[in-house]
PDB file of C-alpha atoms in Angstrom:
ATOM      1  CA  UNK A  71     -37.669  38.333  22.985  1.00 53.00           C
ATOM      2  CA  UNK A  72     -37.578  35.619  21.016  1.00 58.00           C
ATOM      3  CA  UNK A  73     -36.153  34.424  17.785  1.00 59.00           C
ATOM      4  CA  UNK A  74     -38.177  33.060  15.273  1.00 63.00           C
ATOM      5  CA  UNK A  75     -36.684  30.560  12.467  1.00 61.00           C
ATOM      6  CA  UNK A  76     -38.149  30.553   9.250  1.00 63.00           C
ATOM      7  CA  UNK A  77     -38.175  27.296   7.920  1.00 64.00           C
ATOM      8  CA  UNK A  78     -36.165  26.867   4.221  1.00 64.00           C
ATOM      9  CA  UNK A  79     -38.711  26.422   1.627  1.00 62.00           C
ATOM     10  CA  UNK A  80     -37.683  23.526  -0.654  1.00 62.00           C
ATOM     11  CA  UNK A  81     -36.020  24.256  -3.708  1.00 67.00           C
ATOM     12  CA  UNK A  82     -37.510  23.765  -6.756  1.00 69.00           C
ATOM     13  CA  UNK A  83     -35.463  21.069  -8.600  1.00 69.00           C
ATOM     14  CA  UNK A  84     -35.921  20.493 -12.397  1.00 80.00           C
ATOM     15  CA  UNK A  85     -36.583  17.263 -13.961  1.00 81.00           C
ATOM     16  CA  UNK A  86     -32.898  17.380 -15.669  1.00 84.00           C
ATOM     17  CA  UNK A  87     -31.023  17.920 -12.259  1.00 85.00           C
ATOM     18  CA  UNK A  88     -32.837  15.140 -10.340  1.00 86.00           C
ATOM     19  CA  UNK A  89     -31.937  12.765 -13.079  1.00 88.00           C
ATOM     20  CA  UNK A  90     -28.559  14.144 -13.021  1.00 89.00           C
ATOM     21  CA  UNK A  91     -27.647  13.811  -9.562  1.00 89.00           C
ATOM     22  CA  UNK A  92     -29.512   9.924  -9.612  1.00 89.00           C
ATOM     23  CA  UNK A  93     -27.632   9.284 -11.721  1.00 91.00           C
ATOM     24  CA  UNK A  94     -24.060   9.930 -10.237  1.00 91.00           C
ATOM     25  CA  UNK A  95     -25.742   8.258  -6.677  1.00 91.00           C
ATOM     26  CA  UNK A  96     -26.179   5.071  -8.759  1.00 93.00           C
ATOM     27  CA  UNK A  97     -22.581   5.477 -10.118  1.00 93.00           C
ATOM     28  CA  UNK A  98     -21.244   6.288  -6.419  1.00 92.00           C
ATOM     29  CA  UNK A  99     -22.979   2.978  -4.797  1.00 92.00           C
ATOM     30  CA  UNK A 100     -21.776   0.463  -7.984  1.00 92.00           C
ATOM     31  CA  UNK A 101     -18.160   1.758  -7.454  1.00 91.00           C
ATOM     32  CA  UNK A 102     -18.622   1.113  -3.674  1.00 90.00           C
ATOM     33  CA  UNK A 103     -20.544  -2.167  -4.035  1.00 90.00           C
ATOM     34  CA  UNK A 104     -17.554  -3.323  -6.874  1.00 90.00           C
ATOM     35  CA  UNK A 105     -14.928  -1.944  -3.915  1.00 86.00           C
ATOM     36  CA  UNK A 106     -16.489  -3.934  -1.626  1.00 83.00           C
ATOM     37  CA  UNK A 107     -17.033  -6.771  -3.505  1.00 83.00           C
ATOM     38  CA  UNK A 108     -13.590  -7.364  -4.878  1.00 81.00           C
ATOM     39  CA  UNK A 109     -12.161  -6.705  -0.735  1.00 73.00           C
ATOM     40  CA  UNK A 110     -13.828  -9.323   0.167  1.00 70.00           C
ATOM     41  CA  UNK A 111     -12.466 -11.711  -3.037  1.00 70.00           C
ATOM     42  CA  UNK A 112      -8.931 -10.440  -1.848  1.00 65.00           C
ATOM     43  CA  UNK A 113     -10.451 -11.747   2.024  1.00 57.00           C
ATOM     44  CA  UNK A 114     -11.085 -14.813   0.414  1.00 59.00           C
ATOM     45  CA  UNK A 115      -7.987 -15.868  -1.619  1.00 60.00           C
ATOM     46  CA  UNK A 116      -5.593 -15.128   1.366  1.00 58.00           C
ATOM     47  CA  UNK A 117      -8.137 -17.762   3.078  1.00 65.00           C
ATOM     48  CA  UNK A 118      -7.715 -20.000  -0.331  1.00 68.00           C
ATOM     49  CA  UNK A 119      -3.900 -19.908  -0.587  1.00 64.00           C
ATOM     50  CA  UNK A 120      -3.674 -21.303   3.081  1.00 64.00           C
ATOM     51  CA  UNK A 121      -5.923 -23.832   2.069  1.00 66.00           C
ATOM     52  CA  UNK A 122      -3.799 -24.343  -1.087  1.00 64.00           C
ATOM     53  CA  UNK A 123      -0.950 -25.309   0.918  1.00 63.00           C
ATOM     54  CA  UNK A 124      -2.800 -27.420   3.145  1.00 64.00           C
ATOM     55  CA  UNK A 125      -4.175 -29.381   0.386  1.00 65.00           C
ATOM     56  CA  UNK A 126      -0.639 -30.004  -1.358  1.00 60.00           C
ATOM     57  CA  UNK A 127       0.570 -31.447   2.246  1.00 56.00           C
ATOM     58  CA  UNK A 128       2.984 -28.276   3.381  1.00 57.00           C
ATOM     59  CA  UNK A 129       0.844 -27.553   6.070  1.00 58.00           C
ATOM     60  CA  UNK A 130      -1.266 -29.644   8.575  1.00 65.00           C
ATOM     61  CA  UNK A 131      -4.470 -27.828   9.695  1.00 70.00           C
ATOM     62  CA  UNK A 132      -3.279 -26.982  13.232  1.00 72.00           C
ATOM     63  CA  UNK A 133      -0.215 -25.488  11.083  1.00 67.00           C
ATOM     64  CA  UNK A 134      -2.393 -23.319   8.902  1.00 65.00           C
ATOM     65  CA  UNK A 135      -4.826 -22.323  12.082  1.00 68.00           C
ATOM     66  CA  UNK A 136      -1.938 -21.170  13.299  1.00 68.00           C
ATOM     67  CA  UNK A 137      -0.720 -19.375  10.244  1.00 62.00           C
ATOM     68  CA  UNK A 138      -4.304 -17.872   9.654  1.00 64.00           C
ATOM     69  CA  UNK A 139      -4.226 -16.320  13.648  1.00 67.00           C
ATOM     70  CA  UNK A 140      -0.958 -15.091  13.327  1.00 63.00           C
ATOM     71  CA  UNK A 141      -0.142 -13.192  10.310  1.00 61.00           C
ATOM     72  CA  UNK A 142      -1.312  -9.978   9.539  1.00 62.00           C
ATOM     73  CA  UNK A 143      -2.503  -8.169   6.899  1.00 66.00           C
ATOM     74  CA  UNK A 144       1.061  -7.331   5.442  1.00 67.00           C
ATOM     75  CA  UNK A 145       1.907 -10.514   5.310  1.00 71.00           C
ATOM     76  CA  UNK A 146      -0.731 -12.275   4.017  1.00 69.00           C
ATOM     77  CA  UNK A 147      -0.402  -9.649   1.094  1.00 73.00           C
ATOM     78  CA  UNK A 148       3.256 -10.609   0.746  1.00 74.00           C
ATOM     79  CA  UNK A 149       1.473 -14.616   0.325  1.00 73.00           C
ATOM     80  CA  UNK A 150      -0.677 -13.476  -1.972  1.00 73.00           C
ATOM     81  CA  UNK A 151       1.398 -11.094  -4.326  1.00 75.00           C
ATOM     82  CA  UNK A 152       3.522 -14.588  -4.045  1.00 76.00           C
ATOM     83  CA  UNK A 153       1.112 -16.551  -5.849  1.00 73.00           C
ATOM     84  CA  UNK A 154       0.439 -13.949  -8.424  1.00 74.00           C
ATOM     85  CA  UNK A 155       3.983 -13.548  -9.013  1.00 74.00           C
ATOM     86  CA  UNK A 156       5.032 -17.079  -9.059  1.00 74.00           C
ATOM     87  CA  UNK A 157       2.793 -17.954 -11.995  1.00 73.00           C
ATOM     88  CA  UNK A 158       3.095 -14.911 -14.441  1.00 73.00           C
ATOM     89  CA  UNK A 159       5.896 -14.540 -16.049  1.00 76.00           C
ATOM     90  CA  UNK A 160       8.256 -11.556 -15.028  1.00 71.00           C
ATOM     91  CA  UNK A 161       7.541  -8.444 -17.702  1.00 72.00           C
ATOM     92  CA  UNK A 162       4.299  -9.140 -16.445  1.00 71.00           C
ATOM     93  CA  UNK A 163       4.538  -9.409 -12.502  1.00 74.00           C
ATOM     94  CA  UNK A 164       2.472  -6.538 -10.703  1.00 78.00           C
ATOM     95  CA  UNK A 165       3.723  -5.628  -7.377  1.00 78.00           C
ATOM     96  CA  UNK A 166       1.621  -4.378  -4.331  1.00 77.00           C
ATOM     97  CA  UNK A 167       3.278  -1.276  -2.577  1.00 77.00           C
ATOM     98  CA  UNK A 168       3.994  -3.238   0.239  1.00 77.00           C
ATOM     99  CA  UNK A 169       6.422  -5.222  -1.505  1.00 78.00           C
ATOM    100  CA  UNK A 170       7.911  -1.899  -3.760  1.00 80.00           C
ATOM    101  CA  UNK A 171       8.432  -1.020   0.142  1.00 81.00           C
ATOM    102  CA  UNK A 172      10.228  -4.301   1.165  1.00 80.00           C
ATOM    103  CA  UNK A 173      12.007  -4.620  -2.129  1.00 82.00           C
ATOM    104  CA  UNK A 174      13.839  -0.734  -1.607  1.00 82.00           C
ATOM    105  CA  UNK A 175      14.744  -1.326   1.915  1.00 81.00           C
ATOM    106  CA  UNK A 176      16.215  -4.819   1.006  1.00 81.00           C
ATOM    107  CA  UNK A 177      17.902  -3.711  -1.879  1.00 82.00           C
ATOM    108  CA  UNK A 178      19.355  -0.494   0.303  1.00 80.00           C
ATOM    109  CA  UNK A 179      20.645  -2.432   3.287  1.00 79.00           C
ATOM    110  CA  UNK A 180      22.625  -5.242   0.741  1.00 81.00           C
ATOM    111  CA  UNK A 181      22.271  -5.967  -3.005  1.00 83.00           C
ATOM    112  CA  UNK A 182      23.527  -9.113  -2.293  1.00 85.00           C
ATOM    113  CA  UNK A 183      21.100 -10.486   0.371  1.00 81.00           C
ATOM    114  CA  UNK A 184      18.233  -8.999  -2.273  1.00 82.00           C
ATOM    115  CA  UNK A 185      19.988 -10.827  -4.895  1.00 85.00           C
ATOM    116  CA  UNK A 186      19.453 -13.978  -2.519  1.00 84.00           C
ATOM    117  CA  UNK A 187      16.246 -13.557  -1.325  1.00 81.00           C
ATOM    118  CA  UNK A 188      15.086 -12.525  -5.053  1.00 82.00           C
ATOM    119  CA  UNK A 189      16.248 -16.266  -6.353  1.00 84.00           C
ATOM    120  CA  UNK A 190      13.756 -17.749  -3.714  1.00 78.00           C
ATOM    121  CA  UNK A 191      11.202 -15.129  -3.641  1.00 77.00           C
ATOM    122  CA  UNK A 192       9.757 -13.114  -7.135  1.00 77.00           C
ATOM    123  CA  UNK A 193      10.651  -9.948  -6.258  1.00 82.00           C
ATOM    124  CA  UNK A 194      11.591  -7.297  -8.508  1.00 83.00           C
ATOM    125  CA  UNK A 195      14.150  -6.976 -11.184  1.00 82.00           C
ATOM    126  CA  UNK A 196      17.006  -4.572  -9.007  1.00 82.00           C
ATOM    127  CA  UNK A 197      17.030  -2.044 -12.093  1.00 84.00           C
ATOM    128  CA  UNK A 198      13.011  -1.621 -11.469  1.00 81.00           C
ATOM    129  CA  UNK A 199      14.363  -0.758  -7.522  1.00 79.00           C
ATOM    130  CA  UNK A 200      16.975   1.453  -8.642  1.00 78.00           C
ATOM    131  CA  UNK A 201      13.976   3.226 -11.065  1.00 80.00           C
ATOM    132  CA  UNK A 202      12.168   3.487  -7.977  1.00 75.00           C
ATOM    133  CA  UNK A 203      14.414   5.051  -5.813  1.00 73.00           C
ATOM    134  CA  UNK A 204      15.907   7.417  -8.544  1.00 73.00           C
ATOM    135  CA  UNK A 205      11.692   8.675  -8.108  1.00 68.00           C
ATOM    136  CA  UNK A 206      12.237  10.461  -4.709  1.00 63.00           C
ATOM    137  CA  UNK A 207      13.732  14.276  -4.642  1.00 61.00           C
ATOM    138  CA  UNK A 208      16.955  14.617  -3.623  1.00 60.00           C
ATOM    139  CA  UNK A 209      17.602  17.847  -3.549  1.00 65.00           C
ATOM    140  CA  UNK A 210      20.019  19.848  -0.841  1.00 65.00           C
ATOM    141  CA  UNK A 211      17.350  21.021   1.748  1.00 68.00           C
ATOM    142  CA  UNK A 212      15.092  19.463   3.752  1.00 71.00           C
ATOM    143  CA  UNK A 213      13.520  16.261   2.195  1.00 73.00           C
ATOM    144  CA  UNK A 214       9.856  16.172   2.316  1.00 76.00           C
ATOM    145  CA  UNK A 215       9.285  12.519   2.452  1.00 75.00           C
ATOM    146  CA  UNK A 216      11.136  12.301   5.773  1.00 77.00           C
ATOM    147  CA  UNK A 217       8.586  14.580   7.462  1.00 81.00           C
ATOM    148  CA  UNK A 218       5.631  13.110   5.851  1.00 84.00           C
ATOM    149  CA  UNK A 219       7.152   9.701   7.913  1.00 81.00           C
ATOM    150  CA  UNK A 220       7.543  11.188  10.944  1.00 81.00           C
ATOM    151  CA  UNK A 221       3.923  12.647  11.064  1.00 83.00           C
ATOM    152  CA  UNK A 222       2.281   9.658   9.920  1.00 84.00           C
ATOM    153  CA  UNK A 223       4.815   7.707  12.427  1.00 81.00           C
ATOM    154  CA  UNK A 224       3.468  10.583  15.496  1.00 80.00           C
ATOM    155  CA  UNK A 225       0.070   9.768  13.985  1.00 82.00           C
ATOM    156  CA  UNK A 226      -0.340   6.130  14.292  1.00 82.00           C
ATOM    157  CA  UNK A 227       1.176   5.657  17.649  1.00 78.00           C
ATOM    158  CA  UNK A 228       0.125   7.757  20.876  1.00 75.00           C
ATOM    159  CA  UNK A 229       3.881   6.579  22.526  1.00 76.00           C
ATOM    160  CA  UNK A 230       6.355   7.820  19.999  1.00 65.00           C
ATOM    161  CA  UNK A 231       6.011  11.695  20.181  1.00 71.00           C
ATOM    162  CA  UNK A 232       9.946  12.811  20.560  1.00 76.00           C
ATOM    163  CA  UNK A 233      11.893  13.542  17.476  1.00 75.00           C
ATOM    164  CA  UNK A 234      15.967  14.322  17.268  1.00 76.00           C
ATOM    165  CA  UNK A 235      16.660  16.615  13.901  1.00 73.00           C
ATOM    166  CA  UNK A 236      20.395  16.185  13.115  1.00 76.00           C
ATOM    167  CA  UNK A 237      21.448  18.444  10.811  1.00 76.00           C
ATOM    168  CA  UNK A 238      24.801  18.610   9.374  1.00 75.00           C
ATOM    169  CA  UNK A 239      26.913  21.269   7.009  1.00 73.00           C
ATOM    170  CA  UNK A 240      28.277  20.269   3.951  1.00 69.00           C
ATOM    171  CA  UNK A 241      29.663  21.701   0.821  1.00 70.00           C
ATOM    172  CA  UNK A 242      27.957  21.575  -2.207  1.00 68.00           C
ATOM    173  CA  UNK A 243      30.800  22.171  -5.621  1.00 68.00           C
ATOM    174  CA  UNK A 244      29.933  22.487  -8.846  1.00 68.00           C
ATOM    175  CA  UNK A 245      32.569  19.625  -9.900  1.00 65.00           C
ATOM    176  CA  UNK A 246      34.266  20.003 -13.006  1.00 60.00           C
ATOM    177  CA  UNK A 247      36.291  17.833 -15.337  1.00 55.00           C
TER     178      UNK A 247
END
């Protein structure tokens, strides 16, 4: 016994539905083209930063080639952010997620080191880093961000699959003054 399948008939679509679908697809095309154009512009500006340093005789051509070949994306983002923020007022500065992460980590390890690096490089005000760190939920129990970070680490690397979770008990009491 052979199974026979009937071909599906194309569904009749009204002209209004077709026009609506067409406009949605056109909008999607426009946004993707804009995203691609912005990415290309960003790549060009990374190259322009190094070329600018070369023109100002800070770097010679060999050094600029070495810089382009050795810098990874995070370092280029840091340089690009540095270039943008050095020209703007402190209240008008914008920071990428990588810069925010760097600033939070540095401030966590040593506020004095953060103050020193901030005197050399335009980094966010320490009050802003404290505001960012206060947005994390640190309620008693397990912190979701820790597990998210661990799962991302496992997904990125084929080698690091073992993890040790250390749990300590502590009493939480309401303090009355």
